[in-house]
mmCIF file of C-alpha atoms (C1' of nucleotides) in Angstrom:
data_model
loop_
_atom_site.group_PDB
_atom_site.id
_atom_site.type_symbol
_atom_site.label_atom_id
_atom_site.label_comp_id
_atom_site.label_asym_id
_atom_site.label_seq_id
_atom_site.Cartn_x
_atom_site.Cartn_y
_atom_site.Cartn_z
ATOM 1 C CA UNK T 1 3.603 19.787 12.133
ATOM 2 C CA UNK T 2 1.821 18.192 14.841
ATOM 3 C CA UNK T 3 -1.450 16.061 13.727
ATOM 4 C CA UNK T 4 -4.923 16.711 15.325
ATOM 5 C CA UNK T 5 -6.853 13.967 17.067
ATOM 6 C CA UNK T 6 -8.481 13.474 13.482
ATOM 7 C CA UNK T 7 -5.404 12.935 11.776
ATOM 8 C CA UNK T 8 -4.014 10.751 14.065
ATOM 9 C CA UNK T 9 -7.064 8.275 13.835
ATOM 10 C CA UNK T 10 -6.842 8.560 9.846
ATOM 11 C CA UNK T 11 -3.339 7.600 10.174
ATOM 12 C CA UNK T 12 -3.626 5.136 12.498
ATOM 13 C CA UNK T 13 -6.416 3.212 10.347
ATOM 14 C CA UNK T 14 -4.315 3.804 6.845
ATOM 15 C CA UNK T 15 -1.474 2.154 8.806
ATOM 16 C CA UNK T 16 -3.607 -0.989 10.034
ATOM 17 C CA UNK T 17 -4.591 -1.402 7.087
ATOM 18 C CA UNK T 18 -3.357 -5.185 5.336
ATOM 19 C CA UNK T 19 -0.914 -5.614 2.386
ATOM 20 C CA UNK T 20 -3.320 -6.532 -0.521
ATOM 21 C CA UNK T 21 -5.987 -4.641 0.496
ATOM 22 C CA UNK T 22 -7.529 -1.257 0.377
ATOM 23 C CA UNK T 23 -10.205 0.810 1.816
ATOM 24 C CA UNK T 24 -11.645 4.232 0.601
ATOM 25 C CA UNK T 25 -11.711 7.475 2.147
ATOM 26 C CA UNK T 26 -15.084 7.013 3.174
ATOM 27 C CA UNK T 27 -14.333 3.530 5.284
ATOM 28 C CA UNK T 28 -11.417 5.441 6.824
ATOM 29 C CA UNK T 29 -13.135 8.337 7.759
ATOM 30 C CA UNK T 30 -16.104 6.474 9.368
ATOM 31 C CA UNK T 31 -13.585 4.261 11.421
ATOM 32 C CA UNK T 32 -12.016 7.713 12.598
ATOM 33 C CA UNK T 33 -15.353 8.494 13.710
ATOM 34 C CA UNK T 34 -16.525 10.900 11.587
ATOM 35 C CA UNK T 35 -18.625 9.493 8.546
ATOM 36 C CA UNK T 36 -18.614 12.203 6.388
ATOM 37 C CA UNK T 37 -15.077 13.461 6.423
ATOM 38 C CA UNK T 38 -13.795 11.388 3.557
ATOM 39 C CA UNK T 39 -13.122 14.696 2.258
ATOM 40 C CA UNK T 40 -10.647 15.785 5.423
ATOM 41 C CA UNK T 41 -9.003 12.199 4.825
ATOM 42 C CA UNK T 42 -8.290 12.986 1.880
ATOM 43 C CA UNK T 43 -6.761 16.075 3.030
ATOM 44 C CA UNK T 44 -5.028 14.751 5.434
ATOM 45 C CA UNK T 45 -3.369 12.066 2.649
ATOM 46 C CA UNK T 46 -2.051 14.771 0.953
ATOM 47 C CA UNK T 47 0.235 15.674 3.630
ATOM 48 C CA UNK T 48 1.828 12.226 2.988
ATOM 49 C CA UNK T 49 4.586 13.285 5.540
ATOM 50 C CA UNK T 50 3.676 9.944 7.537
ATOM 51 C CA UNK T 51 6.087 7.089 5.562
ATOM 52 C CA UNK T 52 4.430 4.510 8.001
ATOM 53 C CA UNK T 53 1.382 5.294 6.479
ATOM 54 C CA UNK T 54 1.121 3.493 3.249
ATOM 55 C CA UNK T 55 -1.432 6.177 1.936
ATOM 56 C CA UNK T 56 -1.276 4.141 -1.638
ATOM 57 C CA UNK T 57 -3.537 1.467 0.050
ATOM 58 C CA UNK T 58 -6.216 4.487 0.329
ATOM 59 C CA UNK T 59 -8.249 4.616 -2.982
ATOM 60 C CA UNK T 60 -11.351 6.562 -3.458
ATOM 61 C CA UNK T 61 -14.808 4.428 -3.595
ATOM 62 C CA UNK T 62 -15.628 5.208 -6.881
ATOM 63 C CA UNK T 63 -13.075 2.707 -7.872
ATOM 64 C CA UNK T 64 -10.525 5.297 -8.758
ATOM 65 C CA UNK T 65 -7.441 5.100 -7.460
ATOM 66 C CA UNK T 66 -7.617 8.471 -6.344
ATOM 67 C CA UNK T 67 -4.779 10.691 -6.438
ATOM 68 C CA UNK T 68 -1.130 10.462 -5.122
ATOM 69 C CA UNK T 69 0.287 14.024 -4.923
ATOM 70 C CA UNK T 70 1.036 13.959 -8.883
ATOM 71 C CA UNK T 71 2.179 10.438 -9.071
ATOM 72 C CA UNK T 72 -0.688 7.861 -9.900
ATOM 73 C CA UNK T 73 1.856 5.791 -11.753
ATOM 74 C CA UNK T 74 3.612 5.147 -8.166
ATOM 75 C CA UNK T 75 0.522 4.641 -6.541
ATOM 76 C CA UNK T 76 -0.726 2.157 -9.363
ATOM 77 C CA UNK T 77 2.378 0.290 -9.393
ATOM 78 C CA UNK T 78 2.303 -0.542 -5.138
ATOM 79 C CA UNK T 79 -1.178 -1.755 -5.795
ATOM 80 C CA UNK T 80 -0.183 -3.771 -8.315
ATOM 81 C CA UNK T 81 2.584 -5.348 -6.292
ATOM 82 C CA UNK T 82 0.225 -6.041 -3.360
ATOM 83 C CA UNK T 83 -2.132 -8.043 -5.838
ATOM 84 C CA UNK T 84 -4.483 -5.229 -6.404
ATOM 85 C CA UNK T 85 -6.136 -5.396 -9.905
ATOM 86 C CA UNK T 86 -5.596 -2.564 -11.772
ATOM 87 C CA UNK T 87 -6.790 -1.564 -14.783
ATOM 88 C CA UNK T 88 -5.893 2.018 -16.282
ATOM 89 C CA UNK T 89 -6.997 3.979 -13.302
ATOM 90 C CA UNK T 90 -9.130 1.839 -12.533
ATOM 91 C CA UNK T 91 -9.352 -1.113 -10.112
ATOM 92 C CA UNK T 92 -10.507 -4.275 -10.983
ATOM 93 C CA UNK T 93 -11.535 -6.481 -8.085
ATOM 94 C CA UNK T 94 -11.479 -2.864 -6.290
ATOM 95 C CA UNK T 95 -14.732 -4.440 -4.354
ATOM 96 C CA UNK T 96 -13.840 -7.708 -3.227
ATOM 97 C CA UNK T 97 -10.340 -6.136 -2.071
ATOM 98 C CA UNK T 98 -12.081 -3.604 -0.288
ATOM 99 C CA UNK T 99 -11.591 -3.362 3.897
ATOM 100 C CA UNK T 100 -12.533 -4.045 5.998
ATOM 101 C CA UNK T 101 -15.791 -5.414 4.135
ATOM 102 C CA UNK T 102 -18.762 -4.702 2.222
ATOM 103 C CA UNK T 103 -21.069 -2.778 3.636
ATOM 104 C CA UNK T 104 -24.683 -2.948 3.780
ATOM 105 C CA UNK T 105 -27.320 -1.138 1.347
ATOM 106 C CA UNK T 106 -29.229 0.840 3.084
ATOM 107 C CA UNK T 107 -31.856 3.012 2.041
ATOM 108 C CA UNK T 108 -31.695 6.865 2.009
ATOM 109 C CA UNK T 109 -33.648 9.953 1.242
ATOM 110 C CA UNK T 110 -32.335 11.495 -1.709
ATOM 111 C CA UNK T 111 -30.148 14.859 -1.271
ATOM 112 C CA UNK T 112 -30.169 16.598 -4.594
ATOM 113 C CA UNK T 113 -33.957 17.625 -5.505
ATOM 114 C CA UNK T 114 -34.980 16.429 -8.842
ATOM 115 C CA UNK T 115 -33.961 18.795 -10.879
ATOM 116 C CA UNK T 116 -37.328 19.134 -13.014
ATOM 117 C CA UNK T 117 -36.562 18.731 -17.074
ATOM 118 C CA UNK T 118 -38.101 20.726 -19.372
ATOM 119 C "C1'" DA P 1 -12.169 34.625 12.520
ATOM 120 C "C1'" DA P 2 -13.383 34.089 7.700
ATOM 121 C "C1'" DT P 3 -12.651 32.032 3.218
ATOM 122 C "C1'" DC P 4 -10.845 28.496 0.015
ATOM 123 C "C1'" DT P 5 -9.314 24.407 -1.164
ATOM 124 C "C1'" DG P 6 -9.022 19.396 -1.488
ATOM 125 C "C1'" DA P 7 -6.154 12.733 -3.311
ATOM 126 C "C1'" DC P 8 -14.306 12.706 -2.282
ATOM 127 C "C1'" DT P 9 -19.265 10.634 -2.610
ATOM 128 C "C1'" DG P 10 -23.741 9.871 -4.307
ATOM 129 C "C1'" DT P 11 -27.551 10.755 -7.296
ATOM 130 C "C1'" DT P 12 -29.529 12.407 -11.495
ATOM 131 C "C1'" DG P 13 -29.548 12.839 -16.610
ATOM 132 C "C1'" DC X 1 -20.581 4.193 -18.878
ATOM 133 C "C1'" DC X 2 -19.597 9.194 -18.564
ATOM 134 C "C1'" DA X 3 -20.728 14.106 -17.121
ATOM 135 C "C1'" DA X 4 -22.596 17.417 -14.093
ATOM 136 C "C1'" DC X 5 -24.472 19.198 -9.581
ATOM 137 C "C1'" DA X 6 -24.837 19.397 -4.787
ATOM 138 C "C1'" DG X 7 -23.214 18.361 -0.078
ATOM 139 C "C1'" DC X 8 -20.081 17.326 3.453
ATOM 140 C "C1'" DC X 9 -15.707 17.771 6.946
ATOM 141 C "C1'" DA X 10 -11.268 19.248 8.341
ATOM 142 C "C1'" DG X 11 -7.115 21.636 7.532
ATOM 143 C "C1'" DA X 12 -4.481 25.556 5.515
ATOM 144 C "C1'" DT X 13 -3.926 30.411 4.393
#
DNA sequence: AATCTGACTGTTG
DNA sequence: CCAACAGCCAGAT
């Protein structure tokens, strides 16, 4: 299976990215280029047919660990070996650990309408 | 080409 | 803190 441009980059970050640290889908996707494809990185994760790409170090932002095909234990464990807090399925120091860094709060317009109740 | 899915994210309640 | 809804992109079928 050959891997699209996109892939490539998504692999190419996952791979760069350090022992003891991990990044979310969202970081990786906006250093492939595309912000808001978190959701194609993802995808692309699932394939998993990259060894060289330690998708394990790829957790989601909401401090999840994400998935790993069917085997979160695996996934848990490797993070846990790299220094990672974890905690259930749940990372502890998830944000200091992050990569490359914090980012910056910035202020946006709200997508979902408020839902008027009652 | 069209449709569905997916290891997601962010906000609202 | 947890649950639900809506939105997004790319790949796979």
């Amino acid at each position: 299976m050959k891997d699209s441009a996109f892939t490539r980059r998504v692999l190419s970050i996952v791979r760069r990215i350090p022992p003891g640290r991990v990044a979310t889908y969202g970081d990786v996707a906006h250093a492939a280029g595309r912000t808001r494809a978190w959701r194609a990185v993802g995808n692309i994760m699932m394939n998993c047919s990259t060894p060289d790409v330690p998708c394990h170090r790829v957790v989601a932002a909401a401090g999840g660990l994400g998935g790993y095909g069917g085997n979160l234990e695996m996934k848990r464990g490797l993070l846990r070996a790299e220094g990672v807090l974890v905690s259930g399925s749940r990372i502890r120091d998830f944000r200091e650990r992050r990569w490359p860094k914090a980012e910056k709060p910035a202020k946006k317009p709200r997508r979902t309408p408020p839902r008027r109740l009652t």
